[in-house]
Amino acid sequence: MGLLDSLKAKLGPAKDKVADLAQQHGGKIDHGIDKAAKLVDEKTKGKYSDKIHSGTDKAKDALDRIGHKEGGAPGDGATPPPPGDGTTPPAPGSGGPTPPPAA
């Protein structure tokens, strides 16, 4: 087992824990990001507003990726709905059940 494999094996549980926490507390983390951004913007008197806004958006996107959220509003802590709504068949290639081959 190589060094990288060993490192991945040791960090796997930590990554899962971080993802769980990001998903459970996404709203609180989003609020903290917004609060910090507002404070920094006030302290810099709006001089770097565009950069602060860009950084805030990137941080929220990273939070969403870490929490494995594929749908819903960023930071709302909601889990994405399963594919399809149960009333229409899934689109081909969307991960839905594969029909049996034609005979």
mmCIF file with all atom_site columns, C-alpha atoms in Angstrom:
data_model
loop_
_atom_site.group_PDB
_atom_site.id
_atom_site.type_symbol
_atom_site.label_atom_id
_atom_site.label_alt_id
_atom_site.label_comp_id
_atom_site.label_asym_id
_atom_site.label_entity_id
_atom_site.label_seq_id
_atom_site.pdbx_PDB_ins_code
_atom_site.Cartn_x
_atom_site.Cartn_y
_atom_site.Cartn_z
_atom_site.occupancy
_atom_site.B_iso_or_equiv
_atom_site.pdbx_formal_charge
_atom_site.auth_seq_id
_atom_site.auth_comp_id
_atom_site.auth_asym_id
_atom_site.auth_atom_id
_atom_site.pdbx_PDB_model_num
ATOM 1   C CA . MET A 1 1   ? 0.000   0.000  0.000   1.00 0.00 ? 1   MET A CA 1
ATOM 2   C CA . GLY A 1 2   ? 1.453   3.322  -1.056  1.00 0.00 ? 2   GLY A CA 1
ATOM 3   C CA . LEU A 1 3   ? 1.642   6.453  0.982   1.00 0.00 ? 3   LEU A CA 1
ATOM 4   C CA . LEU A 1 4   ? -1.251  8.049  -0.899  1.00 0.00 ? 4   LEU A CA 1
ATOM 5   C CA . ASP A 1 5   ? -3.469  4.996  -0.388  1.00 0.00 ? 5   ASP A CA 1
ATOM 6   C CA . SER A 1 6   ? -2.638  4.982  3.313   1.00 0.00 ? 6   SER A CA 1
ATOM 7   C CA . LEU A 1 7   ? -3.435  8.679  3.604   1.00 0.00 ? 7   LEU A CA 1
ATOM 8   C CA . LYS A 1 8   ? -6.760  8.263  1.784   1.00 0.00 ? 8   LYS A CA 1
ATOM 9   C CA . ALA A 1 9   ? -7.728  5.389  4.073   1.00 0.00 ? 9   ALA A CA 1
ATOM 10  C CA . LYS A 1 10  ? -7.012  7.471  7.167   1.00 0.00 ? 10  LYS A CA 1
ATOM 11  C CA . LEU A 1 11  ? -8.753  10.615 5.919   1.00 0.00 ? 11  LEU A CA 1
ATOM 12  C CA . GLY A 1 12  ? -11.881 8.879  4.566   1.00 0.00 ? 12  GLY A CA 1
ATOM 13  C CA . PRO A 1 13  ? -13.786 8.877  7.884   1.00 0.00 ? 13  PRO A CA 1
ATOM 14  C CA . ALA A 1 14  ? -12.870 12.534 8.501   1.00 0.00 ? 14  ALA A CA 1
ATOM 15  C CA . LYS A 1 15  ? -14.128 13.511 5.055   1.00 0.00 ? 15  LYS A CA 1
ATOM 16  C CA . ASP A 1 16  ? -17.423 11.736 5.719   1.00 0.00 ? 16  ASP A CA 1
ATOM 17  C CA . LYS A 1 17  ? -17.792 13.491 9.078   1.00 0.00 ? 17  LYS A CA 1
ATOM 18  C CA . VAL A 1 18  ? -17.127 16.907 7.518   1.00 0.00 ? 18  VAL A CA 1
ATOM 19  C CA . ALA A 1 19  ? -19.689 16.190 4.790   1.00 0.00 ? 19  ALA A CA 1
ATOM 20  C CA . ASP A 1 20  ? -22.284 15.196 7.397   1.00 0.00 ? 20  ASP A CA 1
ATOM 21  C CA . LEU A 1 21  ? -21.646 18.337 9.430   1.00 0.00 ? 21  LEU A CA 1
ATOM 22  C CA . ALA A 1 22  ? -21.775 20.548 6.342   1.00 0.00 ? 22  ALA A CA 1
ATOM 23  C CA . GLN A 1 23  ? -25.102 19.016 5.389   1.00 0.00 ? 23  GLN A CA 1
ATOM 24  C CA . GLN A 1 24  ? -26.599 19.280 8.896   1.00 0.00 ? 24  GLN A CA 1
ATOM 25  C CA . HIS A 1 25  ? -25.419 22.822 9.625   1.00 0.00 ? 25  HIS A CA 1
ATOM 26  C CA . GLY A 1 26  ? -25.294 24.363 6.150   1.00 0.00 ? 26  GLY A CA 1
ATOM 27  C CA . GLY A 1 27  ? -27.655 27.178 7.093   1.00 0.00 ? 27  GLY A CA 1
ATOM 28  C CA . LYS A 1 28  ? -25.597 28.177 10.124  1.00 0.00 ? 28  LYS A CA 1
ATOM 29  C CA . ILE A 1 29  ? -22.376 28.059 8.119   1.00 0.00 ? 29  ILE A CA 1
ATOM 30  C CA . ASP A 1 30  ? -23.928 30.168 5.341   1.00 0.00 ? 30  ASP A CA 1
ATOM 31  C CA . HIS A 1 31  ? -25.065 32.701 7.926   1.00 0.00 ? 31  HIS A CA 1
ATOM 32  C CA . GLY A 1 32  ? -21.529 32.836 9.358   1.00 0.00 ? 32  GLY A CA 1
ATOM 33  C CA . ILE A 1 33  ? -20.022 33.350 5.905   1.00 0.00 ? 33  ILE A CA 1
ATOM 34  C CA . ASP A 1 34  ? -22.472 36.200 5.220   1.00 0.00 ? 34  ASP A CA 1
ATOM 35  C CA . LYS A 1 35  ? -21.800 37.775 8.601   1.00 0.00 ? 35  LYS A CA 1
ATOM 36  C CA . ALA A 1 36  ? -18.015 37.639 8.122   1.00 0.00 ? 36  ALA A CA 1
ATOM 37  C CA . ALA A 1 37  ? -18.311 39.038 4.597   1.00 0.00 ? 37  ALA A CA 1
ATOM 38  C CA . LYS A 1 38  ? -20.456 41.934 5.829   1.00 0.00 ? 38  LYS A CA 1
ATOM 39  C CA . LEU A 1 39  ? -17.979 42.751 8.602   1.00 0.00 ? 39  LEU A CA 1
ATOM 40  C CA . VAL A 1 40  ? -14.995 42.696 6.250   1.00 0.00 ? 40  VAL A CA 1
ATOM 41  C CA . ASP A 1 41  ? -16.874 44.819 3.706   1.00 0.00 ? 41  ASP A CA 1
ATOM 42  C CA . GLU A 1 42  ? -17.704 47.379 6.399   1.00 0.00 ? 42  GLU A CA 1
ATOM 43  C CA . LYS A 1 43  ? -14.109 47.453 7.683   1.00 0.00 ? 43  LYS A CA 1
ATOM 44  C CA . THR A 1 44  ? -12.751 48.009 4.163   1.00 0.00 ? 44  THR A CA 1
ATOM 45  C CA . LYS A 1 45  ? -15.458 50.639 3.488   1.00 0.00 ? 45  LYS A CA 1
ATOM 46  C CA . GLY A 1 46  ? -16.718 48.796 0.419   1.00 0.00 ? 46  GLY A CA 1
ATOM 47  C CA . LYS A 1 47  ? -13.391 49.033 -1.386  1.00 0.00 ? 47  LYS A CA 1
ATOM 48  C CA . TYR A 1 48  ? -13.275 45.267 -2.041  1.00 0.00 ? 48  TYR A CA 1
ATOM 49  C CA . SER A 1 49  ? -17.004 44.498 -2.238  1.00 0.00 ? 49  SER A CA 1
ATOM 50  C CA . ASP A 1 50  ? -16.751 42.672 -5.564  1.00 0.00 ? 50  ASP A CA 1
ATOM 51  C CA . LYS A 1 51  ? -13.901 40.460 -4.340  1.00 0.00 ? 51  LYS A CA 1
ATOM 52  C CA . ILE A 1 52  ? -15.676 39.770 -1.046  1.00 0.00 ? 52  ILE A CA 1
ATOM 53  C CA . HIS A 1 53  ? -18.867 38.835 -2.875  1.00 0.00 ? 53  HIS A CA 1
ATOM 54  C CA . SER A 1 54  ? -16.933 36.543 -5.227  1.00 0.00 ? 54  SER A CA 1
ATOM 55  C CA . GLY A 1 55  ? -15.161 34.845 -2.327  1.00 0.00 ? 55  GLY A CA 1
ATOM 56  C CA . THR A 1 56  ? -18.424 34.427 -0.451  1.00 0.00 ? 56  THR A CA 1
ATOM 57  C CA . ASP A 1 57  ? -20.032 32.758 -3.469  1.00 0.00 ? 57  ASP A CA 1
ATOM 58  C CA . LYS A 1 58  ? -17.061 30.402 -3.867  1.00 0.00 ? 58  LYS A CA 1
ATOM 59  C CA . ALA A 1 59  ? -17.145 29.488 -0.180  1.00 0.00 ? 59  ALA A CA 1
ATOM 60  C CA . LYS A 1 60  ? -20.867 28.694 -0.370  1.00 0.00 ? 60  LYS A CA 1
ATOM 61  C CA . ASP A 1 61  ? -20.378 26.616 -3.521  1.00 0.00 ? 61  ASP A CA 1
ATOM 62  C CA . ALA A 1 62  ? -17.614 24.655 -1.783  1.00 0.00 ? 62  ALA A CA 1
ATOM 63  C CA . LEU A 1 63  ? -19.886 24.113 1.220   1.00 0.00 ? 63  LEU A CA 1
ATOM 64  C CA . ASP A 1 64  ? -22.589 22.745 -1.061  1.00 0.00 ? 64  ASP A CA 1
ATOM 65  C CA . ARG A 1 65  ? -20.130 20.397 -2.764  1.00 0.00 ? 65  ARG A CA 1
ATOM 66  C CA . ILE A 1 66  ? -18.777 19.166 0.562   1.00 0.00 ? 66  ILE A CA 1
ATOM 67  C CA . GLY A 1 67  ? -22.300 18.499 1.817   1.00 0.00 ? 67  GLY A CA 1
ATOM 68  C CA . HIS A 1 68  ? -23.065 16.532 -1.374  1.00 0.00 ? 68  HIS A CA 1
ATOM 69  C CA . LYS A 1 69  ? -26.054 18.719 -2.106  1.00 0.00 ? 69  LYS A CA 1
ATOM 70  C CA . GLU A 1 70  ? -27.185 18.377 -5.704  1.00 0.00 ? 70  GLU A CA 1
ATOM 71  C CA . GLY A 1 71  ? -30.428 20.359 -5.433  1.00 0.00 ? 71  GLY A CA 1
ATOM 72  C CA . GLY A 1 72  ? -32.149 22.905 -3.244  1.00 0.00 ? 72  GLY A CA 1
ATOM 73  C CA . ALA A 1 73  ? -31.058 26.397 -2.394  1.00 0.00 ? 73  ALA A CA 1
ATOM 74  C CA . PRO A 1 74  ? -27.432 26.830 -1.305  1.00 0.00 ? 74  PRO A CA 1
ATOM 75  C CA . GLY A 1 75  ? -27.036 26.482 2.412   1.00 0.00 ? 75  GLY A CA 1
ATOM 76  C CA . ASP A 1 76  ? -30.631 25.551 3.109   1.00 0.00 ? 76  ASP A CA 1
ATOM 77  C CA . GLY A 1 77  ? -29.536 22.246 4.642   1.00 0.00 ? 77  GLY A CA 1
ATOM 78  C CA . ALA A 1 78  ? -32.113 20.371 2.597   1.00 0.00 ? 78  ALA A CA 1
ATOM 79  C CA . THR A 1 79  ? -31.303 17.035 1.104   1.00 0.00 ? 79  THR A CA 1
ATOM 80  C CA . PRO A 1 80  ? -31.952 16.735 -2.600  1.00 0.00 ? 80  PRO A CA 1
ATOM 81  C CA . PRO A 1 81  ? -35.069 14.861 -3.692  1.00 0.00 ? 81  PRO A CA 1
ATOM 82  C CA . PRO A 1 82  ? -34.602 11.468 -5.303  1.00 0.00 ? 82  PRO A CA 1
ATOM 83  C CA . PRO A 1 83  ? -34.505 11.426 -9.107  1.00 0.00 ? 83  PRO A CA 1
ATOM 84  C CA . GLY A 1 84  ? -37.999 11.678 -10.566 1.00 0.00 ? 84  GLY A CA 1
ATOM 85  C CA . ASP A 1 85  ? -41.187 12.515 -8.698  1.00 0.00 ? 85  ASP A CA 1
ATOM 86  C CA . GLY A 1 86  ? -42.738 9.077  -9.037  1.00 0.00 ? 86  GLY A CA 1
ATOM 87  C CA . THR A 1 87  ? -45.286 10.215 -11.605 1.00 0.00 ? 87  THR A CA 1
ATOM 88  C CA . THR A 1 88  ? -43.110 10.314 -14.708 1.00 0.00 ? 88  THR A CA 1
ATOM 89  C CA . PRO A 1 89  ? -40.500 7.816  -15.834 1.00 0.00 ? 89  PRO A CA 1
ATOM 90  C CA . PRO A 1 90  ? -36.901 8.973  -15.558 1.00 0.00 ? 90  PRO A CA 1
ATOM 91  C CA . ALA A 1 91  ? -35.218 10.280 -18.670 1.00 0.00 ? 91  ALA A CA 1
ATOM 92  C CA . PRO A 1 92  ? -32.831 7.879  -20.406 1.00 0.00 ? 92  PRO A CA 1
ATOM 93  C CA . GLY A 1 93  ? -29.379 8.066  -18.854 1.00 0.00 ? 93  GLY A CA 1
ATOM 94  C CA . SER A 1 94  ? -30.633 9.877  -15.737 1.00 0.00 ? 94  SER A CA 1
ATOM 95  C CA . GLY A 1 95  ? -29.792 7.073  -13.361 1.00 0.00 ? 95  GLY A CA 1
ATOM 96  C CA . GLY A 1 96  ? -33.282 5.616  -13.255 1.00 0.00 ? 96  GLY A CA 1
ATOM 97  C CA . PRO A 1 97  ? -34.029 1.916  -13.636 1.00 0.00 ? 97  PRO A CA 1
ATOM 98  C CA . THR A 1 98  ? -32.848 0.357  -16.867 1.00 0.00 ? 98  THR A CA 1
ATOM 99  C CA . PRO A 1 99  ? -35.590 -1.301 -18.911 1.00 0.00 ? 99  PRO A CA 1
ATOM 100 C CA . PRO A 1 100 ? -35.048 -4.935 -19.881 1.00 0.00 ? 100 PRO A CA 1
ATOM 101 C CA . PRO A 1 101 ? -33.569 -5.496 -23.330 1.00 0.00 ? 101 PRO A CA 1
ATOM 102 C CA . ALA A 1 102 ? -36.047 -6.082 -26.148 1.00 0.00 ? 102 ALA A CA 1
ATOM 103 C CA . ALA A 1 103 ? -36.295 -9.715 -27.223 1.00 0.00 ? 103 ALA A CA 1
#
